[in-house]
């Protein structure tokens, strides 16, 4: 029996990767335009980091983390508990605290791209090793950065050609709002306790707000008539939320207030947002990305009292929502040696073009001219350059434009400039 990839983990082969590159490039360009800088964090972290930051009673910590004991000492016992990171925010906060970044700059803006791991049931667009990109902004407590981040997200999604989306926003307030609302929610849910799923019955005792995030049909039906969270906001929380929504309106960023939006992580405070797709290709899980404020996490992990906001997006789900686009071939030029005697010269020609920044493929195994042209066409290459003994003697190359169906003779000393002109056209 041949070996296969681990269940829920997927190979990404060259035929797919150009779309990934397009997505990652668009993300980098967008967030760097807003002053965010890339940071990279370890894939392995102490398990305690995620227990303390995400929440001990969340589904991620209780059911989905890949956790193991690291061998330590001569007998392999007494090792530390380590976890493959299930999300990126906790690692970013740990790094921010560990390196005392707050002492060097008043506002810190980071972004990251990389693999995450959760032992969920594999489904359409959902894998056990999946890729996330996200941002974290530390140090700004005001509502305007919240609006700017949401506006940035909307512009990014639009730049990918994804048009059928809806932006949902909510505020879950700070500790005072949460305490008041939790009491009201419990009073509402108690008569329905036995009708809720087992997870939600347990959540009622640990974190009642997470009942609002349950996807079980009966739980969702009960949650629809729950007290409105925005109605419970303190004056300060309401002022912050109204400042954020007023800024969104000033920016012309469309949004819809969703009082039931709570998201599945315990660390959020005040602003929450989510971008959901409305197309048919996403299946039941239609959330493309989401985020919000987590003003208490830096302090809870040993740092100073520091406000923060961020978002994360699963790349696989965005790729499903992105329209297809003709990306052309992965090389610009295919160099063909017409006779075995010119293979070394063909290799030299290929290097000259590559040194000029042109993407080149060549097949120096030999083969007929017809078969090599067929391969160049199959690779969706724009230009085929044919080099034979007569071309070497004359210092020229036959340049065949496979898109325009034309051919011309170009001297070697003019070849780079002519190639750039043809590719630009």
Short mmCIF file of C-alpha atoms in Angstrom, two decimals:
data_model
loop_
_atom_site.label_atom_id
_atom_site.label_comp_id
_atom_site.label_asym_id
_atom_site.label_seq_id
_atom_site.Cartn_x
_atom_site.Cartn_y
_atom_site.Cartn_z
CA UNK A 1 0.00 0.00 0.00
CA UNK A 2 1.42 3.38 -0.99
CA UNK A 3 1.76 6.14 1.59
CA UNK A 4 -0.78 8.95 1.51
CA UNK A 5 -1.04 12.38 3.11
CA UNK A 6 -2.43 12.48 6.65
CA UNK A 7 -6.23 12.77 6.74
CA UNK A 8 -7.31 16.38 6.49
CA UNK A 9 -3.94 17.57 5.18
CA UNK A 10 -3.57 18.44 1.52
CA UNK A 11 -0.78 18.66 -1.03
CA UNK A 12 -0.75 21.93 -3.00
CA UNK A 13 0.74 21.15 -6.40
CA UNK A 14 2.19 23.55 -8.99
CA UNK A 15 -1.03 23.59 -11.04
CA UNK A 16 -2.81 25.25 -8.08
CA UNK A 17 -0.08 27.44 -6.70
CA UNK A 18 -0.42 30.44 -9.05
CA UNK A 19 -3.82 31.22 -7.51
CA UNK A 20 -2.26 31.01 -4.03
CA UNK A 21 0.48 33.39 -5.12
CA UNK A 22 -2.10 35.84 -6.47
CA UNK A 23 -3.99 35.78 -3.16
CA UNK A 24 -0.88 36.13 -0.98
CA UNK A 25 0.53 38.91 -3.17
CA UNK A 26 -2.74 40.86 -3.00
CA UNK A 27 -2.84 40.46 0.79
CA UNK A 28 0.74 41.66 1.27
CA UNK A 29 0.24 44.65 -0.99
CA UNK A 30 -2.98 45.66 0.75
CA UNK A 31 -1.80 45.41 4.37
CA UNK A 32 1.66 46.88 3.71
CA UNK A 33 -0.15 49.85 2.19
CA UNK A 34 -1.68 50.38 5.64
CA UNK A 35 1.69 50.23 7.43
CA UNK A 36 1.66 46.57 8.55
CA UNK A 37 4.98 44.67 8.60
CA UNK A 38 5.45 40.91 8.37
CA UNK A 39 6.30 38.83 11.43
CA UNK A 40 6.88 35.05 11.54
CA UNK A 41 6.23 32.90 14.60
CA UNK A 42 7.01 29.27 15.52
CA UNK A 43 4.56 26.56 14.55
CA UNK A 44 5.00 24.96 18.00
CA UNK A 45 4.04 26.88 21.15
CA UNK A 46 3.54 25.98 24.83
CA UNK A 47 0.04 24.54 25.25
CA UNK A 48 -0.58 26.95 28.11
CA UNK A 49 -0.43 29.86 25.67
CA UNK A 50 -3.59 28.74 23.89
CA UNK A 51 -5.39 27.62 27.05
CA UNK A 52 -4.88 31.07 28.60
CA UNK A 53 -5.57 33.13 25.50
CA UNK A 54 -8.25 31.28 23.50
CA UNK A 55 -10.13 29.96 26.55
CA UNK A 56 -10.14 26.60 28.29
CA UNK A 57 -13.78 25.88 27.40
CA UNK A 58 -13.59 26.71 23.69
CA UNK A 59 -13.99 23.94 21.12
CA UNK A 60 -10.46 24.63 19.87
CA UNK A 61 -8.82 23.95 23.24
CA UNK A 62 -11.18 21.19 24.34
CA UNK A 63 -11.37 19.18 21.13
CA UNK A 64 -9.25 20.38 18.24
CA UNK A 65 -5.64 21.05 19.25
CA UNK A 66 -2.75 18.80 18.28
CA UNK A 67 -1.00 18.56 21.64
CA UNK A 68 1.82 16.29 22.78
CA UNK A 69 4.41 16.04 25.54
CA UNK A 70 7.91 16.93 24.43
CA UNK A 71 10.49 14.39 25.57
CA UNK A 72 12.81 15.75 28.23
CA UNK A 73 15.63 14.26 30.29
CA UNK A 74 17.35 10.91 29.93
CA UNK A 75 14.20 8.87 30.41
CA UNK A 76 12.01 11.04 28.19
CA UNK A 77 9.68 11.99 31.02
CA UNK A 78 8.78 15.34 32.61
CA UNK A 79 8.58 17.09 29.24
CA UNK A 80 6.59 20.22 28.48
CA UNK A 81 3.19 20.12 26.81
CA UNK A 82 3.47 21.60 23.30
CA UNK A 83 0.79 22.36 20.72
CA UNK A 84 0.79 22.94 16.98
CA UNK A 85 -0.63 26.45 16.70
CA UNK A 86 -4.38 26.45 15.96
CA UNK A 87 -4.46 30.22 15.22
CA UNK A 88 -2.08 33.17 14.94
CA UNK A 89 -3.16 35.86 17.40
CA UNK A 90 -1.93 34.13 20.55
CA UNK A 91 1.55 33.65 19.05
CA UNK A 92 1.67 37.30 18.00
CA UNK A 93 0.77 38.46 21.50
CA UNK A 94 3.30 36.09 23.06
CA UNK A 95 6.03 37.51 20.79
CA UNK A 96 4.92 41.10 21.46
CA UNK A 97 5.22 40.53 25.23
CA UNK A 98 8.39 38.41 25.12
CA UNK A 99 10.32 41.00 23.09
CA UNK A 100 8.96 44.05 24.99
CA UNK A 101 7.89 45.63 21.72
CA UNK A 102 5.69 48.20 23.49
CA UNK A 103 8.84 49.92 24.80
CA UNK A 104 10.06 50.66 21.26
CA UNK A 105 6.94 51.96 19.51
CA UNK A 106 3.56 53.34 20.60
CA UNK A 107 1.59 51.47 17.93
CA UNK A 108 2.70 48.14 16.45
CA UNK A 109 1.18 46.73 13.25
CA UNK A 110 2.09 43.19 12.19
CA UNK A 111 0.84 40.69 9.62
CA UNK A 112 1.51 36.99 9.17
CA UNK A 113 0.87 34.15 6.71
CA UNK A 114 1.33 30.48 7.54
CA UNK A 115 -0.08 27.03 8.36
CA UNK A 116 -2.32 26.35 11.36
CA UNK A 117 -3.57 23.03 12.76
CA UNK A 118 -6.94 21.94 14.14
CA UNK A 119 -8.29 18.43 14.43
CA UNK A 120 -11.70 19.22 12.95
CA UNK A 121 -13.84 17.00 10.77
CA UNK A 122 -12.55 17.62 7.22
CA UNK A 123 -15.11 19.29 4.96
CA UNK A 124 -15.29 21.45 1.87
CA UNK A 125 -12.66 24.18 2.29
CA UNK A 126 -11.76 22.97 5.79
CA UNK A 127 -8.58 21.02 6.48
CA UNK A 128 -6.65 19.92 9.55
CA UNK A 129 -3.60 21.72 8.24
CA UNK A 130 -4.92 24.96 6.83
CA UNK A 131 -3.40 28.31 5.96
CA UNK A 132 -4.24 31.63 7.56
CA UNK A 133 -3.24 35.19 6.93
CA UNK A 134 -4.00 37.91 9.43
CA UNK A 135 -3.02 41.20 11.03
CA UNK A 136 -2.57 42.39 14.60
CA UNK A 137 -2.44 46.05 15.67
CA UNK A 138 -1.31 46.85 19.22
CA UNK A 139 -1.53 50.13 21.12
CA UNK A 140 -4.49 52.05 19.65
CA UNK A 141 -7.64 51.98 21.83
CA UNK A 142 -9.83 54.18 19.62
CA UNK A 143 -12.71 53.19 17.33
CA UNK A 144 -11.11 54.63 14.19
CA UNK A 145 -8.50 51.92 13.76
CA UNK A 146 -11.35 49.40 14.06
CA UNK A 147 -13.08 51.08 11.13
CA UNK A 148 -9.85 51.34 9.16
CA UNK A 149 -9.13 47.62 9.59
CA UNK A 150 -12.65 46.69 8.45
CA UNK A 151 -12.38 49.06 5.47
CA UNK A 152 -9.00 47.53 4.60
CA UNK A 153 -10.53 44.06 4.68
CA UNK A 154 -13.41 45.06 2.41
CA UNK A 155 -11.02 46.61 -0.10
CA UNK A 156 -8.81 43.52 -0.03
CA UNK A 157 -11.70 41.11 -0.68
CA UNK A 158 -12.92 43.31 -3.55
CA UNK A 159 -9.40 43.34 -5.06
CA UNK A 160 -9.65 39.55 -5.39
CA UNK A 161 -12.77 39.87 -7.53
CA UNK A 162 -15.04 38.58 -4.73
CA UNK A 163 -18.14 40.74 -4.92
CA UNK A 164 -20.93 38.73 -3.27
CA UNK A 165 -20.08 39.42 0.37
CA UNK A 166 -21.68 40.94 3.45
CA UNK A 167 -19.86 42.65 6.34
CA UNK A 168 -21.33 41.91 9.78
CA UNK A 169 -20.38 43.99 12.82
CA UNK A 170 -21.23 43.85 16.51
CA UNK A 171 -19.89 44.89 19.90
CA UNK A 172 -19.72 42.59 22.90
CA UNK A 173 -18.42 45.42 25.09
CA UNK A 174 -16.00 45.25 27.97
CA UNK A 175 -16.17 43.41 31.32
CA UNK A 176 -19.09 45.45 32.71
CA UNK A 177 -21.22 44.89 29.61
CA UNK A 178 -20.31 41.20 29.51
CA UNK A 179 -21.30 40.69 33.16
CA UNK A 180 -24.68 42.35 32.71
CA UNK A 181 -25.46 40.67 29.41
CA UNK A 182 -24.37 37.23 30.64
CA UNK A 183 -26.87 37.46 33.50
CA UNK A 184 -29.67 38.46 31.10
CA UNK A 185 -28.74 35.72 28.65
CA UNK A 186 -28.65 33.02 31.33
CA UNK A 187 -32.07 34.06 32.57
CA UNK A 188 -33.38 33.71 29.01
CA UNK A 189 -31.65 30.38 28.27
CA UNK A 190 -32.45 28.56 31.52
CA UNK A 191 -35.97 27.45 30.52
CA UNK A 192 -34.51 25.98 27.31
CA UNK A 193 -31.54 24.21 28.93
CA UNK A 194 -32.75 20.68 28.21
CA UNK A 195 -33.50 21.57 24.58
CA UNK A 196 -29.95 22.73 23.92
CA UNK A 197 -27.22 20.40 22.67
CA UNK A 198 -24.82 18.90 25.21
CA UNK A 199 -22.08 21.37 24.27
CA UNK A 200 -24.37 24.35 24.81
CA UNK A 201 -25.60 23.01 28.14
CA UNK A 202 -21.97 22.94 29.22
CA UNK A 203 -21.34 26.39 27.71
CA UNK A 204 -24.15 27.85 29.80
CA UNK A 205 -22.03 27.17 32.89
CA UNK A 206 -18.66 28.10 31.39
CA UNK A 207 -19.27 30.85 28.79
CA UNK A 208 -22.96 31.45 27.93
CA UNK A 209 -22.15 33.83 25.05
CA UNK A 210 -20.86 30.90 23.04
CA UNK A 211 -24.37 29.45 22.89
CA UNK A 212 -25.11 32.25 20.42
CA UNK A 213 -22.40 30.87 18.11
CA UNK A 214 -23.74 27.30 17.99
CA UNK A 215 -24.66 25.93 14.55
CA UNK A 216 -26.97 23.15 15.80
CA UNK A 217 -30.38 24.08 14.31
CA UNK A 218 -32.41 24.02 17.57
CA UNK A 219 -29.72 25.98 19.45
CA UNK A 220 -29.59 28.55 16.64
CA UNK A 221 -33.39 28.84 16.70
CA UNK A 222 -33.39 29.48 20.47
CA UNK A 223 -30.54 32.00 20.11
CA UNK A 224 -32.51 34.03 17.54
CA UNK A 225 -34.86 35.35 20.26
CA UNK A 226 -32.14 35.93 22.89
CA UNK A 227 -31.73 39.41 24.42
CA UNK A 228 -29.90 41.84 22.14
CA UNK A 229 -26.27 42.25 23.12
CA UNK A 230 -25.96 45.84 21.77
CA UNK A 231 -28.85 46.87 24.06
CA UNK A 232 -26.69 45.98 27.08
CA UNK A 233 -23.65 48.13 26.18
CA UNK A 234 -22.35 50.58 28.78
CA UNK A 235 -22.12 54.22 27.78
CA UNK A 236 -18.37 53.90 27.10
CA UNK A 237 -18.81 50.75 25.03
CA UNK A 238 -21.67 52.33 23.09
CA UNK A 239 -19.62 55.47 22.40
CA UNK A 240 -16.79 53.33 21.05
CA UNK A 241 -19.12 51.29 18.85
CA UNK A 242 -20.90 54.35 17.47
CA UNK A 243 -17.54 55.97 16.77
CA UNK A 244 -16.55 52.90 14.74
CA UNK A 245 -19.82 52.68 12.77
CA UNK A 246 -19.83 56.44 12.10
CA UNK A 247 -16.31 56.12 10.70
CA UNK A 248 -17.40 53.21 8.48
CA UNK A 249 -20.22 55.34 7.13
CA UNK A 250 -17.82 58.21 6.49
CA UNK A 251 -15.56 55.80 4.58
CA UNK A 252 -18.53 54.46 2.63
CA UNK A 253 -17.89 50.93 3.86
CA UNK A 254 -21.07 48.82 3.77
CA UNK A 255 -21.92 46.84 6.91
CA UNK A 256 -24.85 45.26 8.75
CA UNK A 257 -25.30 45.17 12.52
CA UNK A 258 -25.65 41.57 13.73
CA UNK A 259 -26.39 41.52 17.45
CA UNK A 260 -25.89 37.73 17.61
CA UNK A 261 -22.31 37.81 16.28
CA UNK A 262 -20.00 36.63 19.09
CA UNK A 263 -17.37 34.46 17.31
CA UNK A 264 -15.85 31.34 18.86
CA UNK A 265 -12.92 32.68 20.86
CA UNK A 266 -13.05 33.95 24.43
CA UNK A 267 -10.51 36.74 24.11
CA UNK A 268 -12.62 39.23 22.12
CA UNK A 269 -13.79 42.55 23.57
CA UNK A 270 -15.90 45.34 22.08
CA UNK A 271 -15.72 45.34 18.26
CA UNK A 272 -16.38 42.11 16.34
CA UNK A 273 -16.68 41.76 12.58
CA UNK A 274 -17.03 39.04 9.99
CA UNK A 275 -17.09 38.96 6.20
CA UNK A 276 -19.37 36.26 4.82
CA UNK A 277 -19.71 35.09 1.25
CA UNK A 278 -23.12 34.98 -0.39
CA UNK A 279 -22.17 32.83 -3.40
CA UNK A 280 -23.11 29.17 -3.82
CA UNK A 281 -19.58 27.78 -3.98
CA UNK A 282 -18.72 27.99 -0.28
CA UNK A 283 -21.15 25.46 1.15
CA UNK A 284 -22.57 25.75 4.67
CA UNK A 285 -19.45 27.40 6.10
CA UNK A 286 -19.67 30.79 4.38
CA UNK A 287 -17.46 32.93 6.66
CA UNK A 288 -14.45 34.20 4.70
CA UNK A 289 -12.69 36.02 7.54
CA UNK A 290 -13.34 37.60 10.90
CA UNK A 291 -11.77 39.42 13.79
CA UNK A 292 -12.19 42.04 16.45
CA UNK A 293 -10.70 43.67 19.53
CA UNK A 294 -8.89 41.76 22.27
CA UNK A 295 -7.93 44.56 24.66
CA UNK A 296 -7.19 42.29 27.63
CA UNK A 297 -5.00 39.56 26.14
CA UNK A 298 -1.61 41.29 26.27
CA UNK A 299 -2.02 41.94 30.00
CA UNK A 300 -3.34 38.43 30.65
CA UNK A 301 -0.17 36.98 29.09
CA UNK A 302 2.16 39.04 31.28
CA UNK A 303 2.49 42.26 29.31
CA UNK A 304 1.35 45.81 30.02
CA UNK A 305 -2.26 46.90 29.63
CA UNK A 306 -2.36 47.21 25.80
CA UNK A 307 -5.39 47.52 23.51
CA UNK A 308 -5.31 45.44 20.32
CA UNK A 309 -7.34 44.49 17.28
CA UNK A 310 -6.83 41.90 14.54
CA UNK A 311 -8.40 39.58 12.03
CA UNK A 312 -7.60 36.24 10.42
CA UNK A 313 -8.73 34.60 7.20
CA UNK A 314 -8.54 31.05 5.95
CA UNK A 315 -6.81 31.08 2.58
CA UNK A 316 -8.58 27.94 1.36
CA UNK A 317 -12.01 29.53 1.76
CA UNK A 318 -10.94 32.70 -0.05
CA UNK A 319 -9.50 30.62 -2.88
CA UNK A 320 -12.88 28.91 -3.25
CA UNK A 321 -14.60 32.30 -3.52
CA UNK A 322 -12.08 33.86 -5.92
CA UNK A 323 -12.99 33.87 -9.62
CA UNK A 324 -10.74 31.94 -11.96
CA UNK A 325 -8.27 34.00 -13.96
CA UNK A 326 -6.02 33.11 -16.84
CA UNK A 327 -2.58 33.41 -15.29
CA UNK A 328 -0.57 32.37 -18.35
CA UNK A 329 2.24 29.88 -18.05
CA UNK A 330 4.73 29.66 -15.22
CA UNK A 331 7.52 30.60 -17.66
CA UNK A 332 7.74 33.22 -20.41
CA UNK A 333 10.15 31.53 -22.81
CA UNK A 334 10.80 27.95 -23.87
CA UNK A 335 14.25 27.46 -25.41
CA UNK A 336 14.52 24.66 -27.99
CA UNK A 337 17.76 23.07 -29.16
CA UNK A 338 17.03 21.99 -32.75
CA UNK A 339 20.07 19.65 -32.92
CA UNK A 340 22.04 17.80 -30.23
CA UNK A 341 25.16 19.78 -31.14
CA UNK A 342 23.68 23.07 -29.88
CA UNK A 343 22.41 21.92 -26.48
CA UNK A 344 25.27 23.62 -24.62
CA UNK A 345 24.61 26.83 -26.57
CA UNK A 346 20.89 26.54 -25.68
CA UNK A 347 21.82 26.28 -22.00
CA UNK A 348 23.95 29.44 -22.35
CA UNK A 349 21.09 31.26 -24.08
CA UNK A 350 18.70 30.23 -21.29
CA UNK A 351 21.06 31.60 -18.66
CA UNK A 352 21.42 34.93 -20.50
CA UNK A 353 17.66 35.37 -20.50
CA UNK A 354 17.27 34.32 -16.86
CA UNK A 355 19.96 36.78 -15.80
CA UNK A 356 17.82 39.47 -17.44
CA UNK A 357 14.87 38.52 -15.22
CA UNK A 358 12.99 36.48 -17.83
CA UNK A 359 11.43 33.16 -16.76
CA UNK A 360 12.83 30.40 -18.97
CA UNK A 361 12.30 26.67 -19.37
CA UNK A 362 14.38 24.45 -21.64
CA UNK A 363 14.37 20.76 -22.42
CA UNK A 364 17.92 19.64 -23.09
CA UNK A 365 17.04 15.96 -23.34
CA UNK A 366 16.56 16.33 -27.06
CA UNK A 367 13.51 15.28 -29.03
CA UNK A 368 11.98 16.50 -32.25
CA UNK A 369 11.27 20.15 -32.90
CA UNK A 370 7.57 19.32 -33.17
CA UNK A 371 7.46 17.57 -29.77
CA UNK A 372 9.30 20.43 -28.05
CA UNK A 373 6.95 23.02 -29.55
CA UNK A 374 4.02 20.90 -28.41
CA UNK A 375 5.41 20.93 -24.86
CA UNK A 376 5.92 24.72 -24.97
CA UNK A 377 2.30 25.16 -26.09
CA UNK A 378 1.00 22.80 -23.39
CA UNK A 379 2.85 24.82 -20.74
CA UNK A 380 1.03 27.96 -21.98
CA UNK A 381 4.41 29.59 -22.67
CA UNK A 382 4.27 32.87 -24.58
CA UNK A 383 7.50 32.56 -26.65
CA UNK A 384 9.44 29.62 -28.07
CA UNK A 385 13.06 30.31 -29.06
CA UNK A 386 14.55 27.90 -31.55
CA UNK A 387 18.31 27.56 -31.75
CA UNK A 388 19.93 25.43 -34.45
CA UNK A 389 23.40 25.20 -35.97
CA UNK A 390 22.62 27.88 -38.59
CA UNK A 391 21.34 30.28 -35.88
CA UNK A 392 24.47 29.73 -33.77
CA UNK A 393 26.65 30.48 -36.79
CA UNK A 394 24.70 33.66 -37.60
CA UNK A 395 24.44 34.83 -33.95
CA UNK A 396 20.64 34.78 -34.10
CA UNK A 397 17.58 33.02 -32.69
CA UNK A 398 14.22 32.10 -34.20
CA UNK A 399 11.56 33.62 -31.93
CA UNK A 400 8.10 32.10 -32.28
CA UNK A 401 5.21 33.99 -30.61
CA UNK A 402 2.81 31.18 -29.69
CA UNK A 403 0.01 33.60 -28.84
CA UNK A 404 0.23 35.82 -31.94
CA UNK A 405 1.10 32.86 -34.22
CA UNK A 406 4.08 34.74 -35.68
CA UNK A 407 7.81 34.09 -36.03
CA UNK A 408 10.85 36.30 -36.55
CA UNK A 409 14.65 36.15 -36.55
CA UNK A 410 16.33 38.17 -33.77
CA UNK A 411 20.06 38.71 -33.31
CA UNK A 412 21.46 37.67 -29.94
CA UNK A 413 22.64 41.19 -29.01
CA UNK A 414 19.04 42.43 -29.45
CA UNK A 415 17.29 39.42 -27.97
CA UNK A 416 16.70 40.59 -24.38
CA UNK A 417 15.16 43.90 -25.44
CA UNK A 418 13.01 42.27 -28.12
CA UNK A 419 11.86 39.58 -25.69
CA UNK A 420 10.77 42.20 -23.16
CA UNK A 421 8.88 44.07 -25.86
CA UNK A 422 7.04 40.95 -26.98
CA UNK A 423 6.17 39.92 -23.44
CA UNK A 424 4.98 43.43 -22.64
CA UNK A 425 2.68 43.38 -25.64
#
